[in-house]
Structures are given as C-alpha cells and as structure tokens.
Amino acid sequence: MWTVIYIAPTAKIAERIRQKLTDEGFLVNIRPINLTKQQFEILVPEGEVNDVQEVLTTILHM
C-alpha cells in the first residue's frame, strides 16, 4: 500500500524530491491532488515510510 509522505506545492518540487528519494533507492510515486491548485502528493510504500521520512527531512532542509 502506498502512503503519502509529503504534499509538494509545485510539480517541479515534487519531481526534485522524487529524484532525490529515487537516488537513495526508494520507490516513489507522484500524484496530482487538485488540478486547480497544482499540488502533488509524494507517495512511498508503507513499509518504507520511517526510512523515507529521515531522508526527506534532509532533502527539505537543503
């Protein structure tokens, strides 16, 4: 099952996060939330949430 770990405000930010998480070896999906607001959910497999959150914190503070 896929779990949302972050909501990105733009496609560019969502893609940047996906690329960095993929580079770390994680499976990542991006899904648009609302076509009018252009927000995107970043999803990972449920079993990887804890590990991904640690890496995501580092990515977001760069």
PDB file of N, CA and C in Angstrom:
ATOM      1  N   MET A   1       0.839  -1.172   0.000  1.00  0.00           N
ATOM      2  CA  MET A   1       0.000   0.000   0.000  1.00  0.00           C
ATOM      3  C   MET A   1       0.895   1.250   0.000  1.00  0.00           C
ATOM      4  N   TRP A   2       0.508   2.231  -0.771  1.00  0.00           N
ATOM      5  CA  TRP A   2       1.256   3.486  -0.877  1.00  0.00           C
ATOM      6  C   TRP A   2       0.764   4.472   0.173  1.00  0.00           C
ATOM      7  N   THR A   3       1.691   5.246   0.729  1.00  0.00           N
ATOM      8  CA  THR A   3       1.386   6.205   1.787  1.00  0.00           C
ATOM      9  C   THR A   3       1.926   7.582   1.398  1.00  0.00           C
ATOM     10  N   VAL A   4       1.113   8.612   1.608  1.00  0.00           N
ATOM     11  CA  VAL A   4       1.541   9.985   1.328  1.00  0.00           C
ATOM     12  C   VAL A   4       2.521  10.418   2.416  1.00  0.00           C
ATOM     13  N   ILE A   5       3.686  10.927   1.990  1.00  0.00           N
ATOM     14  CA  ILE A   5       4.663  11.407   2.964  1.00  0.00           C
ATOM     15  C   ILE A   5       4.855  12.918   2.885  1.00  0.00           C
ATOM     16  N   TYR A   6       4.396  13.516   1.798  1.00  0.00           N
ATOM     17  CA  TYR A   6       4.603  14.959   1.629  1.00  0.00           C
ATOM     18  C   TYR A   6       3.663  15.461   0.546  1.00  0.00           C
ATOM     19  N   ILE A   7       3.245  16.713   0.668  1.00  0.00           N
ATOM     20  CA  ILE A   7       2.463  17.361  -0.381  1.00  0.00           C
ATOM     21  C   ILE A   7       3.292  18.525  -0.904  1.00  0.00           C
ATOM     22  N   ALA A   8       3.697  18.419  -2.143  1.00  0.00           N
ATOM     23  CA  ALA A   8       4.543  19.436  -2.771  1.00  0.00           C
ATOM     24  C   ALA A   8       3.669  20.507  -3.422  1.00  0.00           C
ATOM     25  N   PRO A   9       4.080  21.764  -3.305  1.00  0.00           N
ATOM     26  CA  PRO A   9       3.268  22.855  -3.859  1.00  0.00           C
ATOM     27  C   PRO A   9       3.373  23.009  -5.376  1.00  0.00           C
ATOM     28  N   THR A  10       4.410  22.420  -5.991  1.00  0.00           N
ATOM     29  CA  THR A  10       4.562  22.516  -7.448  1.00  0.00           C
ATOM     30  C   THR A  10       5.078  21.198  -8.010  1.00  0.00           C
ATOM     31  N   ALA A  11       4.879  21.024  -9.303  1.00  0.00           N
ATOM     32  CA  ALA A  11       5.378  19.820  -9.972  1.00  0.00           C
ATOM     33  C   ALA A  11       6.902  19.773  -9.933  1.00  0.00           C
ATOM     34  N   LYS A  12       7.539  20.919 -10.049  1.00  0.00           N
ATOM     35  CA  LYS A  12       8.997  20.980 -10.050  1.00  0.00           C
ATOM     36  C   LYS A  12       9.570  20.489  -8.714  1.00  0.00           C
ATOM     37  N   ILE A  13       8.982  20.925  -7.633  1.00  0.00           N
ATOM     38  CA  ILE A  13       9.446  20.489  -6.305  1.00  0.00           C
ATOM     39  C   ILE A  13       9.162  19.002  -6.117  1.00  0.00           C
ATOM     40  N   ALA A  14       7.990  18.552  -6.535  1.00  0.00           N
ATOM     41  CA  ALA A  14       7.642  17.135  -6.415  1.00  0.00           C
ATOM     42  C   ALA A  14       8.640  16.269  -7.187  1.00  0.00           C
ATOM     43  N   GLU A  15       8.990  16.693  -8.375  1.00  0.00           N
ATOM     44  CA  GLU A  15       9.935  15.931  -9.191  1.00  0.00           C
ATOM     45  C   GLU A  15      11.332  15.926  -8.567  1.00  0.00           C
ATOM     46  N   ARG A  16      11.732  17.050  -7.998  1.00  0.00           N
ATOM     47  CA  ARG A  16      13.049  17.126  -7.352  1.00  0.00           C
ATOM     48  C   ARG A  16      13.120  16.162  -6.157  1.00  0.00           C
ATOM     49  N   ILE A  17      12.061  16.145  -5.357  1.00  0.00           N
ATOM     50  CA  ILE A  17      12.021  15.245  -4.207  1.00  0.00           C
ATOM     51  C   ILE A  17      12.006  13.796  -4.666  1.00  0.00           C
ATOM     52  N   ARG A  18      11.202  13.509  -5.701  1.00  0.00           N
ATOM     53  CA  ARG A  18      11.146  12.137  -6.205  1.00  0.00           C
ATOM     54  C   ARG A  18      12.516  11.681  -6.691  1.00  0.00           C
ATOM     55  N   GLN A  19      13.214  12.529  -7.415  1.00  0.00           N
ATOM     56  CA  GLN A  19      14.531  12.165  -7.941  1.00  0.00           C
ATOM     57  C   GLN A  19      15.516  11.876  -6.817  1.00  0.00           C
ATOM     58  N   LYS A  20      15.518  12.725  -5.800  1.00  0.00           N
ATOM     59  CA  LYS A  20      16.459  12.531  -4.688  1.00  0.00           C
ATOM     60  C   LYS A  20      16.143  11.268  -3.899  1.00  0.00           C
ATOM     61  N   LEU A  21      14.851  10.999  -3.680  1.00  0.00           N
ATOM     62  CA  LEU A  21      14.480   9.774  -2.970  1.00  0.00           C
ATOM     63  C   LEU A  21      14.794   8.532  -3.811  1.00  0.00           C
ATOM     64  N   THR A  22      14.570   8.626  -5.112  1.00  0.00           N
ATOM     65  CA  THR A  22      14.901   7.515  -6.010  1.00  0.00           C
ATOM     66  C   THR A  22      16.403   7.266  -6.013  1.00  0.00           C
ATOM     67  N   ASP A  23      17.187   8.335  -5.999  1.00  0.00           N
ATOM     68  CA  ASP A  23      18.645   8.196  -5.934  1.00  0.00           C
ATOM     69  C   ASP A  23      19.085   7.477  -4.666  1.00  0.00           C
ATOM     70  N   GLU A  24      18.287   7.612  -3.595  1.00  0.00           N
ATOM     71  CA  GLU A  24      18.587   6.932  -2.327  1.00  0.00           C
ATOM     72  C   GLU A  24      18.083   5.485  -2.324  1.00  0.00           C
ATOM     73  N   GLY A  25      17.409   5.079  -3.394  1.00  0.00           N
ATOM     74  CA  GLY A  25      16.967   3.690  -3.524  1.00  0.00           C
ATOM     75  C   GLY A  25      15.521   3.422  -3.147  1.00  0.00           C
ATOM     76  N   PHE A  26      14.723   4.456  -2.988  1.00  0.00           N
ATOM     77  CA  PHE A  26      13.321   4.281  -2.605  1.00  0.00           C
ATOM     78  C   PHE A  26      12.412   4.288  -3.835  1.00  0.00           C
ATOM     79  N   LEU A  27      11.304   3.555  -3.732  1.00  0.00           N
ATOM     80  CA  LEU A  27      10.254   3.614  -4.749  1.00  0.00           C
ATOM     81  C   LEU A  27       9.382   4.822  -4.423  1.00  0.00           C
ATOM     82  N   VAL A  28       9.089   5.636  -5.423  1.00  0.00           N
ATOM     83  CA  VAL A  28       8.323   6.866  -5.188  1.00  0.00           C
ATOM     84  C   VAL A  28       7.319   7.066  -6.320  1.00  0.00           C
ATOM     85  N   ASN A  29       6.118   7.474  -5.946  1.00  0.00           N
ATOM     86  CA  ASN A  29       5.096   7.872  -6.914  1.00  0.00           C
ATOM     87  C   ASN A  29       4.702   9.318  -6.636  1.00  0.00           C
ATOM     88  N   ILE A  30       4.280  10.003  -7.671  1.00  0.00           N
ATOM     89  CA  ILE A  30       3.751  11.362  -7.538  1.00  0.00           C
ATOM     90  C   ILE A  30       2.343  11.351  -8.113  1.00  0.00           C
ATOM     91  N   ARG A  31       1.430  12.001  -7.393  1.00  0.00           N
ATOM     92  CA  ARG A  31       0.038  12.043  -7.841  1.00  0.00           C
ATOM     93  C   ARG A  31      -0.506  13.456  -7.646  1.00  0.00           C
ATOM     94  N   PRO A  32      -1.077  14.049  -8.690  1.00  0.00           N
ATOM     95  CA  PRO A  32      -1.675  15.386  -8.522  1.00  0.00           C
ATOM     96  C   PRO A  32      -2.884  15.295  -7.590  1.00  0.00           C
ATOM     97  N   ILE A  33      -3.026  16.285  -6.722  1.00  0.00           N
ATOM     98  CA  ILE A  33      -4.138  16.296  -5.772  1.00  0.00           C
ATOM     99  C   ILE A  33      -5.327  17.024  -6.364  1.00  0.00           C
ATOM    100  N   ASN A  34      -5.049  18.226  -6.848  1.00  0.00           N
ATOM    101  CA  ASN A  34      -6.123  19.099  -7.292  1.00  0.00           C
ATOM    102  C   ASN A  34      -5.609  19.866  -8.498  1.00  0.00           C
ATOM    103  N   LEU A  35      -6.242  19.703  -9.603  1.00  0.00           N
ATOM    104  CA  LEU A  35      -5.752  20.326 -10.830  1.00  0.00           C
ATOM    105  C   LEU A  35      -5.805  21.851 -10.781  1.00  0.00           C
ATOM    106  N   THR A  36      -6.654  22.423  -9.954  1.00  0.00           N
ATOM    107  CA  THR A  36      -6.736  23.882  -9.900  1.00  0.00           C
ATOM    108  C   THR A  36      -5.632  24.485  -9.025  1.00  0.00           C
ATOM    109  N   LYS A  37      -5.168  23.748  -8.009  1.00  0.00           N
ATOM    110  CA  LYS A  37      -4.139  24.273  -7.112  1.00  0.00           C
ATOM    111  C   LYS A  37      -2.740  23.799  -7.472  1.00  0.00           C
ATOM    112  N   GLN A  38      -2.622  22.801  -8.328  1.00  0.00           N
ATOM    113  CA  GLN A  38      -1.316  22.284  -8.735  1.00  0.00           C
ATOM    114  C   GLN A  38      -0.492  21.750  -7.562  1.00  0.00           C
ATOM    115  N   GLN A  39      -1.100  21.026  -6.647  1.00  0.00           N
ATOM    116  CA  GLN A  39      -0.362  20.380  -5.574  1.00  0.00           C
ATOM    117  C   GLN A  39      -0.192  18.904  -5.910  1.00  0.00           C
ATOM    118  N   PHE A  40       0.882  18.304  -5.373  1.00  0.00           N
ATOM    119  CA  PHE A  40       1.206  16.930  -5.716  1.00  0.00           C
ATOM    120  C   PHE A  40       1.545  16.128  -4.475  1.00  0.00           C
ATOM    121  N   GLU A  41       0.919  14.948  -4.355  1.00  0.00           N
ATOM    122  CA  GLU A  41       1.254  14.040  -3.265  1.00  0.00           C
ATOM    123  C   GLU A  41       2.496  13.245  -3.644  1.00  0.00           C
ATOM    124  N   ILE A  42       3.374  13.060  -2.681  1.00  0.00           N
ATOM    125  CA  ILE A  42       4.527  12.192  -2.865  1.00  0.00           C
ATOM    126  C   ILE A  42       4.244  10.956  -2.028  1.00  0.00           C
ATOM    127  N   LEU A  43       4.228   9.813  -2.697  1.00  0.00           N
ATOM    128  CA  LEU A  43       3.857   8.567  -2.039  1.00  0.00           C
ATOM    129  C   LEU A  43       5.006   7.565  -2.075  1.00  0.00           C
ATOM    130  N   VAL A  44       5.111   6.778  -1.001  1.00  0.00           N
ATOM    131  CA  VAL A  44       6.103   5.703  -0.923  1.00  0.00           C
ATOM    132  C   VAL A  44       5.409   4.472  -0.358  1.00  0.00           C
ATOM    133  N   PRO A  45       6.004   3.286  -0.550  1.00  0.00           N
ATOM    134  CA  PRO A  45       5.407   2.085   0.054  1.00  0.00           C
ATOM    135  C   PRO A  45       5.346   2.226   1.584  1.00  0.00           C
ATOM    136  N   GLU A  46       4.280   1.733   2.157  1.00  0.00           N
ATOM    137  CA  GLU A  46       4.026   1.869   3.587  1.00  0.00           C
ATOM    138  C   GLU A  46       5.198   1.389   4.450  1.00  0.00           C
ATOM    139  N   GLY A  47       5.840   0.316   4.053  1.00  0.00           N
ATOM    140  CA  GLY A  47       6.939  -0.245   4.830  1.00  0.00           C
ATOM    141  C   GLY A  47       8.201   0.606   4.841  1.00  0.00           C
ATOM    142  N   GLU A  48       8.289   1.587   3.958  1.00  0.00           N
ATOM    143  CA  GLU A  48       9.483   2.426   3.868  1.00  0.00           C
ATOM    144  C   GLU A  48       9.287   3.821   4.473  1.00  0.00           C
ATOM    145  N   VAL A  49       8.124   4.081   5.029  1.00  0.00           N
ATOM    146  CA  VAL A  49       7.790   5.432   5.491  1.00  0.00           C
ATOM    147  C   VAL A  49       8.818   5.971   6.486  1.00  0.00           C
ATOM    148  N   ASN A  50       9.169   5.200   7.501  1.00  0.00           N
ATOM    149  CA  ASN A  50      10.097   5.704   8.520  1.00  0.00           C
ATOM    150  C   ASN A  50      11.453   6.059   7.927  1.00  0.00           C
ATOM    151  N   ASP A  51      11.984   5.186   7.078  1.00  0.00           N
ATOM    152  CA  ASP A  51      13.282   5.453   6.452  1.00  0.00           C
ATOM    153  C   ASP A  51      13.213   6.663   5.524  1.00  0.00           C
ATOM    154  N   VAL A  52      12.148   6.761   4.764  1.00  0.00           N
ATOM    155  CA  VAL A  52      11.987   7.866   3.826  1.00  0.00           C
ATOM    156  C   VAL A  52      11.858   9.196   4.563  1.00  0.00           C
ATOM    157  N   GLN A  53      11.160   9.200   5.686  1.00  0.00           N
ATOM    158  CA  GLN A  53      10.977  10.450   6.429  1.00  0.00           C
ATOM    159  C   GLN A  53      12.313  11.029   6.884  1.00  0.00           C
ATOM    160  N   GLU A  54      13.243  10.170   7.277  1.00  0.00           N
ATOM    161  CA  GLU A  54      14.567  10.647   7.679  1.00  0.00           C
ATOM    162  C   GLU A  54      15.279  11.320   6.508  1.00  0.00           C
ATOM    163  N   VAL A  55      15.237  10.684   5.344  1.00  0.00           N
ATOM    164  CA  VAL A  55      15.889  11.230   4.155  1.00  0.00           C
ATOM    165  C   VAL A  55      15.160  12.489   3.689  1.00  0.00           C
ATOM    166  N   LEU A  56      13.844  12.470   3.730  1.00  0.00           N
ATOM    167  CA  LEU A  56      13.045  13.623   3.298  1.00  0.00           C
ATOM    168  C   LEU A  56      13.369  14.864   4.131  1.00  0.00           C
ATOM    169  N   THR A  57      13.548  14.684   5.419  1.00  0.00           N
ATOM    170  CA  THR A  57      13.913  15.816   6.282  1.00  0.00           C
ATOM    171  C   THR A  57      15.199  16.471   5.800  1.00  0.00           C
ATOM    172  N   THR A  58      16.156  15.662   5.442  1.00  0.00           N
ATOM    173  CA  THR A  58      17.426  16.173   4.928  1.00  0.00           C
ATOM    174  C   THR A  58      17.222  16.910   3.600  1.00  0.00           C
ATOM    175  N   ILE A  59      16.435  16.340   2.718  1.00  0.00           N
ATOM    176  CA  ILE A  59      16.177  16.939   1.409  1.00  0.00           C
ATOM    177  C   ILE A  59      15.496  18.294   1.557  1.00  0.00           C
ATOM    178  N   LEU A  60      14.513  18.378   2.430  1.00  0.00           N
ATOM    179  CA  LEU A  60      13.747  19.613   2.579  1.00  0.00           C
ATOM    180  C   LEU A  60      14.546  20.735   3.222  1.00  0.00           C
ATOM    181  N   HIS A  61      15.603  20.396   3.934  1.00  0.00           N
ATOM    182  CA  HIS A  61      16.410  21.417   4.597  1.00  0.00           C
ATOM    183  C   HIS A  61      17.652  21.782   3.806  1.00  0.00           C
ATOM    184  N   MET A  62      17.703  21.392   2.562  1.00  0.00           N
ATOM    185  CA  MET A  62      18.844  21.729   1.699  1.00  0.00           C
ATOM    186  C   MET A  62      18.638  23.079   1.066  1.00  0.00           C
TER     187      MET A  62
END
